[in-house]
XYZ file of C-alpha atoms in Angstrom:
658
model
C 63.162 125.828 -179.054
C 63.776 128.337 -176.242
C 66.149 126.081 -174.311
C 69.801 126.628 -173.509
C 72.222 123.734 -173.912
C 75.087 123.851 -171.424
C 78.040 122.135 -173.126
C 81.149 120.522 -171.647
C 83.928 118.476 -173.274
C 84.762 116.626 -170.026
C 88.332 117.812 -169.560
C 88.918 117.907 -173.307
C 88.158 114.220 -173.821
C 85.649 114.778 -176.644
C 85.014 117.063 -179.587
C 81.879 119.210 -179.298
C 80.804 121.498 -182.163
C 78.508 124.060 -180.522
C 77.806 125.921 -183.760
C 76.702 122.783 -185.613
C 74.392 121.759 -182.762
C 72.857 125.224 -182.548
C 72.320 125.456 -186.306
C 70.562 122.085 -186.511
C 68.448 122.347 -183.368
C 67.724 126.055 -183.041
C 68.801 125.871 -179.419
C 71.005 128.400 -177.691
C 74.318 126.677 -176.984
C 76.831 127.852 -174.439
C 80.507 127.873 -175.208
C 82.171 124.513 -174.682
C 83.362 124.273 -171.095
C 85.833 121.741 -169.729
C 84.785 121.023 -166.147
C 81.292 122.203 -165.224
C 81.066 119.655 -162.434
C 84.456 120.668 -160.997
C 86.339 123.931 -161.304
C 83.607 125.605 -163.409
C 80.708 124.930 -161.050
C 80.163 128.685 -160.667
C 79.474 128.927 -164.401
C 76.977 126.083 -164.133
C 75.300 127.809 -161.177
C 74.828 131.053 -163.115
C 73.378 129.132 -166.065
C 70.961 127.172 -163.864
C 69.762 130.397 -162.289
C 68.510 131.599 -165.683
C 66.227 128.551 -165.993
C 65.196 126.291 -168.896
C 68.625 124.684 -169.181
C 69.683 121.287 -170.482
C 73.053 120.114 -169.176
C 75.029 117.972 -171.645
C 76.159 115.541 -168.971
C 74.305 112.545 -167.583
C 77.011 111.096 -165.379
C 77.026 114.022 -162.936
C 73.278 114.667 -162.960
C 73.115 114.187 -159.192
C 75.669 116.986 -158.741
C 73.673 119.435 -160.857
C 70.386 118.439 -159.185
C 71.934 119.188 -155.786
C 73.236 122.482 -157.137
C 69.768 123.426 -158.395
C 68.269 122.541 -155.011
C 70.863 124.678 -153.266
C 70.035 127.593 -155.571
C 66.294 126.950 -155.172
C 65.759 126.762 -158.933
C 64.152 124.190 -161.198
C 66.084 120.993 -161.813
C 67.614 121.150 -165.319
C 67.204 118.593 -168.040
C 70.063 116.292 -169.007
C 71.367 114.724 -172.184
C 74.284 112.332 -172.492
C 76.363 113.484 -175.472
C 79.641 112.102 -174.179
C 78.954 108.369 -173.767
C 76.525 108.142 -176.679
C 78.467 110.246 -179.189
C 81.647 112.017 -178.096
C 83.588 109.092 -176.630
C 83.977 107.084 -179.800
C 86.564 106.134 -182.385
C 84.492 108.350 -184.690
C 83.874 111.097 -182.140
C 85.281 113.777 -184.419
C 82.437 113.104 -186.900
C 79.684 112.891 -184.249
C 78.327 116.467 -184.504
C 75.144 115.428 -186.409
C 74.439 112.746 -183.816
C 75.021 115.181 -180.952
C 72.575 117.597 -182.578
C 69.976 114.844 -182.926
C 70.357 113.779 -179.293
C 70.135 117.380 -178.103
C 66.979 117.989 -180.128
C 65.405 114.848 -178.682
C 66.251 115.991 -175.140
C 64.498 119.303 -175.802
C 61.173 117.618 -176.608
C 58.424 118.152 -174.067
C 56.858 114.728 -173.585
C 53.786 113.906 -171.466
C 54.381 112.568 -167.999
C 53.132 109.018 -167.399
C 49.910 108.584 -165.485
C 50.427 107.246 -161.965
C 48.316 105.795 -159.185
C 49.121 106.275 -155.518
C 49.585 102.976 -153.680
C 49.606 103.045 -149.882
C 51.408 100.222 -148.096
C 50.946 100.053 -144.328
C 53.608 97.383 -143.924
C 51.395 94.349 -143.269
C 53.765 91.514 -144.182
C 53.213 87.768 -144.552
C 56.321 85.586 -144.345
C 56.099 82.083 -145.833
C 58.553 79.334 -144.993
C 59.905 76.850 -142.473
C 60.138 77.948 -138.877
C 63.880 78.416 -138.480
C 64.393 80.858 -141.366
C 60.927 82.466 -141.222
C 61.114 83.196 -137.492
C 64.581 84.731 -137.876
C 63.330 87.036 -140.658
C 60.245 87.915 -138.610
C 62.413 88.841 -135.633
C 64.405 91.199 -137.868
C 61.322 92.867 -139.360
C 59.017 92.909 -136.342
C 59.954 96.450 -135.309
C 59.405 97.775 -138.833
C 56.492 95.786 -140.254
C 53.328 94.143 -138.966
C 54.515 90.576 -139.478
C 52.640 87.289 -139.648
C 54.477 84.031 -140.308
C 52.692 81.257 -142.205
C 54.762 78.351 -140.896
C 55.267 75.431 -143.277
C 56.635 72.945 -140.717
C 56.015 71.916 -137.102
C 59.008 73.596 -135.480
C 58.476 75.053 -132.020
C 56.979 78.523 -132.053
C 59.044 81.256 -130.350
C 57.566 83.161 -127.455
C 58.276 86.495 -129.163
C 54.794 88.020 -129.534
C 55.947 90.956 -131.651
C 54.807 88.883 -134.616
C 52.039 86.382 -135.122
C 52.365 82.773 -136.290
C 49.760 80.750 -138.162
C 49.747 77.357 -139.828
C 47.895 76.064 -142.857
C 48.040 75.693 -146.641
C 48.029 78.776 -148.830
C 45.627 77.731 -151.597
C 45.185 81.032 -153.389
C 47.076 84.313 -153.676
C 46.045 87.314 -155.763
C 47.024 90.947 -156.115
C 50.204 92.969 -155.749
C 51.831 95.467 -153.389
C 49.325 96.848 -150.840
C 46.615 94.594 -152.237
C 47.357 90.897 -151.769
C 44.318 88.674 -151.127
C 44.946 85.231 -149.637
C 42.943 82.050 -149.033
C 44.232 79.545 -146.485
C 42.949 76.020 -145.813
C 43.679 74.165 -142.589
C 44.039 77.575 -140.945
C 45.256 77.480 -137.315
C 46.010 80.401 -135.033
C 48.075 80.535 -131.876
C 46.313 80.249 -128.524
C 48.290 82.780 -126.498
C 46.899 81.679 -123.126
C 47.929 78.776 -120.915
C 51.136 77.424 -119.505
C 53.849 75.652 -121.494
C 54.380 75.706 -125.237
C 51.996 77.816 -127.307
C 49.169 75.817 -128.839
C 47.029 76.292 -131.942
C 43.308 76.424 -132.628
C 41.479 73.702 -134.525
C 42.008 73.895 -138.312
C 39.394 75.400 -140.612
C 39.268 75.846 -144.374
C 38.600 78.937 -146.458
C 40.203 81.523 -144.187
C 40.569 84.892 -145.919
C 43.289 87.461 -145.288
C 44.893 90.516 -146.864
C 48.413 91.893 -146.679
C 50.657 94.480 -148.288
C 53.866 92.452 -148.688
C 54.686 88.755 -149.136
C 58.153 87.468 -148.255
C 58.405 83.937 -149.658
C 61.170 81.891 -148.026
C 59.834 78.429 -148.931
C 62.337 77.816 -151.719
C 59.451 76.325 -153.689
C 57.433 77.174 -156.795
C 56.607 80.913 -156.922
C 53.078 81.981 -156.071
C 52.802 84.093 -159.219
C 53.934 83.942 -162.843
C 56.963 86.138 -163.575
C 57.560 86.561 -159.820
C 60.339 89.094 -160.307
C 57.785 91.424 -161.918
C 55.192 91.179 -159.128
C 55.582 94.250 -156.950
C 55.429 93.504 -153.229
C 56.280 89.826 -153.711
C 59.822 89.009 -152.615
C 61.513 85.611 -152.802
C 64.772 84.229 -151.468
C 66.349 80.803 -151.196
C 66.155 79.843 -147.491
C 69.544 78.105 -147.816
C 71.244 81.423 -148.640
C 71.320 83.737 -145.593
C 72.644 86.682 -147.597
C 69.750 86.448 -150.059
C 67.257 86.162 -147.204
C 68.717 89.241 -145.487
C 68.592 91.215 -148.751
C 64.957 90.246 -149.344
C 64.060 91.225 -145.784
C 65.743 94.604 -146.268
C 63.724 95.202 -149.437
C 60.533 94.248 -147.592
C 61.311 96.734 -144.822
C 61.502 99.530 -147.407
C 58.014 98.816 -148.804
C 56.153 101.013 -146.344
C 54.559 104.300 -147.307
C 52.973 105.824 -150.412
C 54.323 104.777 -153.793
C 53.524 105.914 -157.311
C 52.461 103.037 -159.531
C 52.734 103.916 -163.240
C 49.703 103.090 -165.354
C 51.687 101.503 -168.146
C 48.975 100.777 -170.694
C 45.673 102.256 -171.794
C 42.721 100.048 -172.777
C 39.927 101.074 -175.151
C 37.366 98.309 -174.611
C 35.210 99.164 -177.633
C 38.115 98.442 -179.998
C 38.992 95.072 -178.476
C 38.469 92.076 -180.793
C 38.724 89.441 -178.087
C 35.222 87.997 -178.416
C 31.784 88.496 -179.873
C 28.657 86.486 -178.964
C 30.809 84.107 -176.882
C 32.967 83.328 -179.920
C 36.633 83.879 -179.031
C 38.704 85.858 -181.508
C 41.990 87.589 -180.673
C 43.809 86.413 -177.531
C 47.320 87.664 -178.277
C 47.586 89.838 -175.194
C 46.232 87.083 -172.960
C 48.757 84.605 -174.298
C 51.785 86.895 -174.053
C 51.260 88.669 -170.710
C 53.980 87.293 -168.387
C 52.340 88.446 -165.147
C 48.739 87.399 -165.748
C 47.540 90.998 -165.489
C 45.243 90.548 -168.518
C 42.084 88.478 -168.188
C 39.014 87.855 -170.304
C 36.000 90.026 -169.447
C 33.385 88.943 -171.971
C 33.697 90.648 -175.341
C 36.876 92.459 -174.303
C 39.822 91.932 -172.003
C 40.522 93.525 -168.647
C 43.886 94.745 -167.349
C 44.766 94.901 -163.670
C 47.044 97.960 -163.423
C 48.421 96.810 -160.070
C 49.737 93.557 -161.545
C 50.883 94.970 -164.899
C 54.676 95.307 -164.930
C 54.831 97.420 -168.090
C 56.673 95.043 -170.436
C 54.681 96.495 -173.378
C 54.258 93.220 -175.276
C 50.461 93.537 -175.310
C 50.697 96.956 -176.972
C 53.045 95.670 -179.664
C 50.797 92.701 -180.476
C 47.335 94.267 -180.217
C 45.970 94.332 -183.796
C 43.213 96.880 -183.184
C 44.982 99.428 -181.004
C 42.663 98.665 -178.086
C 45.765 98.360 -175.895
C 48.409 101.043 -176.267
C 51.501 101.680 -174.201
C 51.076 104.852 -172.204
C 54.242 105.368 -170.151
C 55.135 107.197 -172.331
C 52.478 107.088 -175.093
C 53.305 105.486 -178.432
C 52.954 108.879 -180.103
C 55.922 110.081 -178.020
C 58.104 107.338 -179.472
C 57.098 108.382 -182.993
C 57.948 112.025 -182.188
C 61.355 111.036 -180.867
C 62.115 108.963 -183.960
C 61.132 111.794 -186.308
C 63.155 114.320 -184.313
C 66.289 112.176 -184.203
C 66.255 111.373 -187.922
C 65.327 114.824 -189.208
C 67.825 116.683 -186.992
C 70.606 114.274 -187.939
C 69.999 114.971 -191.625
C 69.672 118.701 -191.031
C 73.080 118.692 -189.332
C 74.650 117.111 -192.415
C 74.464 113.430 -191.516
C 73.491 110.688 -193.953
C 72.195 107.130 -193.585
C 71.699 107.059 -189.803
C 71.186 103.762 -188.005
C 69.041 103.328 -184.902
C 70.090 101.410 -181.785
C 67.118 100.691 -179.530
C 67.969 99.749 -175.958
C 66.407 99.667 -172.503
C 67.164 102.195 -169.803
C 69.150 99.775 -167.640
C 71.160 97.033 -169.330
C 71.445 98.735 -172.711
C 72.373 102.128 -171.306
C 75.079 100.537 -169.149
C 76.459 98.631 -172.153
C 76.777 101.913 -174.072
C 78.495 103.644 -171.158
C 81.030 100.827 -170.739
C 81.701 100.652 -174.488
C 82.329 104.401 -174.518
C 84.594 104.525 -171.467
C 86.692 101.428 -172.080
C 86.205 100.579 -175.764
C 85.450 101.994 -179.189
C 82.091 103.489 -178.312
C 79.297 103.801 -180.851
C 79.882 104.648 -184.526
C 79.040 108.201 -185.517
C 76.036 107.080 -187.596
C 74.440 104.937 -184.847
C 71.875 106.923 -182.868
C 70.782 105.322 -179.578
C 67.163 105.414 -178.451
C 66.467 104.451 -174.851
C 62.980 103.156 -174.065
C 61.540 101.690 -170.859
C 59.970 98.575 -172.446
C 61.776 96.777 -175.273
C 58.903 94.359 -175.920
C 56.677 97.356 -176.591
C 58.853 98.429 -179.524
C 56.861 96.511 -182.123
C 56.758 96.281 -185.884
C 54.942 99.620 -186.193
C 57.719 101.428 -184.343
C 60.381 99.583 -186.338
C 58.727 100.514 -189.626
C 58.261 104.080 -188.413
C 62.014 104.314 -187.808
C 62.704 103.112 -191.346
C 60.036 105.422 -192.743
C 61.479 108.538 -191.129
C 64.935 107.910 -192.551
C 66.903 105.328 -190.572
C 68.797 102.878 -192.751
C 68.469 100.060 -190.235
C 67.274 99.257 -186.729
C 69.219 97.261 -184.140
C 67.386 96.238 -180.966
C 69.707 95.449 -178.052
C 67.885 92.907 -175.911
C 68.295 92.871 -172.151
C 68.788 89.641 -170.182
C 65.302 89.969 -168.663
C 63.532 90.811 -171.928
C 61.054 88.146 -173.071
C 62.187 87.130 -176.541
C 58.934 85.973 -178.135
C 57.468 89.390 -178.902
C 60.614 91.126 -180.241
C 61.438 88.126 -182.429
C 57.951 87.972 -183.928
C 57.695 91.723 -184.422
C 61.144 91.945 -186.039
C 60.223 89.134 -188.457
C 56.992 90.948 -189.340
C 58.777 94.274 -189.854
C 61.402 92.666 -192.096
C 58.714 90.926 -194.147
C 56.935 94.238 -194.712
C 60.159 96.151 -195.408
C 61.288 93.525 -197.896
C 64.780 93.223 -196.406
C 66.567 92.410 -193.158
C 66.337 95.966 -191.889
C 65.741 95.038 -188.232
C 68.276 93.027 -186.235
C 67.958 91.733 -182.686
C 71.199 91.861 -180.697
C 71.466 89.423 -177.794
C 74.813 90.634 -176.463
C 76.201 91.099 -172.970
C 79.723 92.264 -173.873
C 80.201 96.003 -174.612
C 83.163 95.237 -176.853
C 81.093 92.768 -178.875
C 78.398 95.432 -179.234
C 80.882 97.929 -180.659
C 82.405 95.333 -182.986
C 78.998 94.466 -184.405
C 77.965 98.069 -184.955
C 81.240 99.014 -186.657
C 81.116 96.061 -189.063
C 77.370 95.681 -189.706
C 76.023 96.597 -193.114
C 72.566 98.083 -193.645
C 70.519 99.002 -196.665
C 69.970 102.493 -197.972
C 67.785 104.895 -196.049
C 64.666 106.354 -197.630
C 65.270 109.441 -199.707
C 61.656 110.573 -199.309
C 60.799 110.155 -195.662
C 57.316 110.075 -194.145
C 55.902 111.404 -190.896
C 54.789 108.956 -188.233
C 51.365 110.314 -187.353
C 48.293 108.406 -186.249
C 47.594 104.993 -184.814
C 50.109 102.172 -185.046
C 48.298 100.468 -187.957
C 48.217 103.719 -189.912
C 51.881 104.435 -189.243
C 52.869 100.919 -190.301
C 50.911 101.168 -193.557
C 52.287 104.603 -194.481
C 55.846 103.451 -193.777
C 55.295 100.250 -195.751
C 54.090 102.195 -198.795
C 57.178 104.409 -198.587
C 59.453 101.369 -198.324
C 57.595 99.550 -201.122
C 56.684 102.293 -203.620
C 55.863 99.660 -206.220
C 52.891 98.589 -204.114
C 51.496 95.102 -204.470
C 50.597 92.445 -201.930
C 53.126 91.317 -199.311
C 52.913 87.828 -197.850
C 53.252 87.957 -194.067
C 54.134 85.422 -191.363
C 51.329 83.518 -189.606
C 49.364 85.427 -186.952
C 50.148 88.792 -188.575
C 47.562 91.500 -187.767
C 47.005 92.290 -191.448
C 45.428 90.072 -194.045
C 42.565 89.022 -196.247
C 39.421 86.954 -195.740
C 38.964 84.180 -198.307
C 35.443 82.855 -198.886
C 34.448 79.563 -200.477
C 31.561 80.864 -202.578
C 30.248 77.358 -203.191
C 29.820 76.795 -199.453
C 28.796 80.310 -198.409
C 25.031 80.804 -198.042
C 25.281 84.547 -197.380
C 23.776 84.113 -193.927
C 25.919 87.136 -192.913
C 26.718 85.809 -189.430
C 30.286 86.962 -190.002
C 29.124 90.498 -190.763
C 27.161 90.834 -187.543
C 30.131 89.762 -185.398
C 33.090 91.394 -187.171
C 34.602 93.668 -184.466
C 36.358 96.035 -186.864
C 33.683 96.378 -189.540
C 35.932 94.842 -192.178
C 33.045 92.620 -193.293
C 29.844 94.291 -194.459
C 26.674 93.684 -196.418
C 24.493 95.430 -198.981
C 20.971 96.308 -197.917
C 19.746 96.213 -201.518
C 21.294 92.961 -202.659
C 22.662 89.733 -201.140
C 26.357 90.595 -200.989
C 29.267 89.959 -198.624
C 31.632 92.944 -198.701
C 35.189 93.176 -197.364
C 37.588 96.043 -196.663
C 41.049 94.555 -196.206
C 42.645 97.562 -194.544
C 40.279 97.160 -191.572
C 40.731 93.407 -191.098
C 42.428 92.449 -187.822
C 42.739 88.723 -188.634
C 41.059 88.001 -185.298
C 39.380 84.878 -186.705
C 35.886 85.408 -185.303
C 34.393 85.235 -188.803
C 36.015 81.873 -189.485
C 34.893 80.559 -186.105
C 31.260 81.646 -186.428
C 30.739 80.574 -190.060
C 28.276 77.634 -189.953
C 29.450 76.394 -193.355
C 33.199 76.648 -192.565
C 33.489 78.727 -195.727
C 35.959 81.327 -194.401
C 39.743 81.139 -194.124
C 42.275 83.833 -193.250
C 45.332 84.804 -195.267
C 48.008 86.975 -193.605
C 49.158 89.607 -196.074
C 49.466 93.358 -196.517
C 47.878 94.836 -199.623
C 49.530 98.190 -200.312
C 47.231 99.009 -203.211
C 44.566 101.654 -202.737
C 41.918 99.006 -203.386
C 42.534 97.690 -199.879
C 41.068 100.914 -198.490
C 37.633 100.349 -200.028
C 35.083 97.551 -199.978
C 35.062 94.744 -202.489
C 32.610 91.911 -203.040
C 33.594 88.509 -201.661
C 30.362 86.751 -202.558
C 27.025 87.715 -204.066
C 23.899 86.069 -205.433
C 20.573 86.996 -207.007
C 17.781 87.778 -204.563
C 14.542 85.779 -204.663
C 11.387 87.418 -206.050
C 8.279 87.003 -203.906
C 5.691 84.875 -205.756
C 2.891 87.198 -204.581
C 4.157 90.785 -204.833
C 7.393 90.317 -206.771
C 9.419 92.063 -204.044
C 13.039 90.960 -203.662
C 14.126 89.226 -200.476
C 16.591 86.607 -199.266
C 18.964 84.625 -201.440
C 17.528 82.823 -204.439
C 19.595 79.663 -204.094
C 18.874 79.419 -200.364
C 15.116 79.791 -200.817
C 15.141 77.170 -203.582
C 17.070 74.749 -201.351
C 14.588 75.236 -198.525
C 11.657 74.615 -200.879
C 13.359 71.497 -202.194
C 13.943 70.111 -198.689
C 10.604 71.026 -197.063
C 7.840 71.252 -199.690
C 5.747 68.089 -199.507
C 8.261 66.474 -197.156
C 7.566 68.217 -193.865
C 4.253 68.118 -192.029
C 4.020 71.895 -191.835
C 4.496 72.228 -195.591
C 2.630 69.169 -196.785
C 0.064 70.999 -198.953
C 0.915 73.344 -201.834
C -0.567 76.422 -200.106
C 1.730 76.254 -197.078
C 4.741 75.269 -199.205
C 4.111 78.310 -201.367
C 4.472 80.540 -198.303
C 8.199 79.723 -198.242
C 8.481 81.667 -201.485
C 6.785 84.766 -200.092
C 8.263 87.837 -198.463
C 7.470 88.520 -194.810
C 4.475 90.759 -195.545
C 2.845 88.418 -198.037
C 3.497 85.375 -195.848
C 1.602 86.924 -192.930
C -1.282 87.907 -195.196
C -1.464 84.397 -196.654
C -1.475 82.820 -193.215
C -4.205 85.175 -192.023
C -6.507 84.271 -194.889
C -5.782 80.549 -194.881
C -8.292 77.960 -193.682
C -6.180 76.956 -190.702
C -5.328 80.504 -189.773
C -3.130 80.460 -186.659
C -4.107 84.101 -186.064
C -7.856 83.498 -186.154
C -9.984 83.869 -183.027
C -13.578 83.151 -182.081
C -16.349 85.722 -182.211
C -15.336 88.464 -179.856
C -17.391 88.848 -176.691
C -19.895 91.711 -176.579
C -18.792 94.330 -174.106
C -20.946 94.553 -170.979
C -22.697 97.858 -170.473
C -24.598 99.612 -167.700
C -27.893 98.450 -169.191
C -26.782 94.824 -168.819
C -26.044 95.303 -165.141
C -29.383 97.136 -164.565
C -31.353 94.467 -166.400
C -29.799 91.748 -164.259
C -30.598 93.737 -161.115
C -34.290 94.082 -162.106
C -34.525 90.396 -162.948
C -33.107 89.393 -159.591
C -35.226 91.887 -157.540
C -37.898 90.089 -155.397
C -41.633 91.028 -155.772
C -42.994 93.167 -152.824
C -46.377 92.162 -151.209
C -48.509 94.778 -149.489
C -50.417 93.804 -146.288
């Protein structure tokens, strides 16, 4: 791999097998040091000077970053082998896990896309006068402050900040881009003697700001307020909380990098077609309201998106994918962890998925003060737990993990992980995925040491392609017998069932199917279906005028699901004039039965017979009929020069000679 792994056993507190790690990863491993952050700093400095180094210590990363800055060399990479592997009751057997973690750290993953956000420090403080004015006084020298006063308390004479009154009726946006609408808007009149007065109220006042400090102690302005960047709240009855919120507001000045968490491919979105609503999973699950309907697809406001990843996990078409980092990076990490663990001699690894904050801290505390993680449990830190959906879970099982435990964080929304775990278990055919809602490091260790998992796949598969493809390949590996798997409601895989007695083969469903799962045959009245492409969006069932379509969530692992099959077909009707085939025989016969001789336009046999003609013959019959709607009078003769000259001669007066 071309990287050097700088090893340390942290004063002899862990067992590190440099040879085993090097053999499994192909990395160059240093000898095992004992105190690189202390008495062996000179050794670390010489290693950093050579470049392309990964230091096997996460705790003292700040020390090594400062050392690299002092030496004017690139900052090294870091991997935590101690807390995640070495400090454990089974630390002596952790060499395969250490090799897997080192190989993962050596991967070169794409950097997330970012957007520069410039905040100039324009701050709006909401709340009653006493607490709002005190906060404004504190921030006035740092921010451009305006107080929207919610009571009638006397206004201070401090003109370092402005004071307005009114009702905030609408608030949109996020940090450096809040847009506000205020009714009953009143501004201070700074002139005159005595107490400051206000202008007459007016509705519909518009304003913008960079930061909102909400001290009302009332309902938040936004859904999931803790995820809305630039929006800070504090209980006005708690001075410490107010001071902390004010301090955070003061720090929100300057240029910030906003990660672009998700990527949207509008053409793949199955939200709507022809004003018929289909899939709305992302709209229903987004906690911040960053996703809105935009016609036939959805729209995502990157400034509001907080990167929870739930939309990516639930999107059936892949129109929304997590991009910080990309989903493909997660698949690469899973493959690397599992394959390196096996190469180093490990068997039946288990995966522990956790977030970068709560979960990582739980692991560190369990390692330092408890039993640590078992030698066969490999941790995988990800930024968004809700984005680790059924495809990622199945990919982990497909690449050789015996089971997957997902350690939920206190702030993780439960709906998406619970639904995705249930879907993954249904596809896997066993309880291979477990959600852990634990806040005690000791309880985490106890569970992992006692939990039982099934056998890992002997023949693993690579996780390559889109999430649907990865899920299907993993499912076929987990269920080599094939067959059809019944899935929970709202699953993104399934079949379309058609009531052939009700279906008239109007093909409305075909024209609106966003994924092309439904098709037709140009040569014969047929409704075709390819199950592998079906998103279960429901547009076909909604648009069907005969209510002949129902959806069935399932996953067909047979190869037949990859090709089209006939859901309904009928004989075409033969034109009574030319014999050409057109339409559906039963439909034409029903129309003749209902209209011939019963409708004014088809009262005589000649016009009724036109119903049984193809388009070409019908036009010809109408043209030659007695009451031809295309007939016209005798065309006018074109006027020529001779006509104009003849008229001129006729109108010319006779000349008399004298």
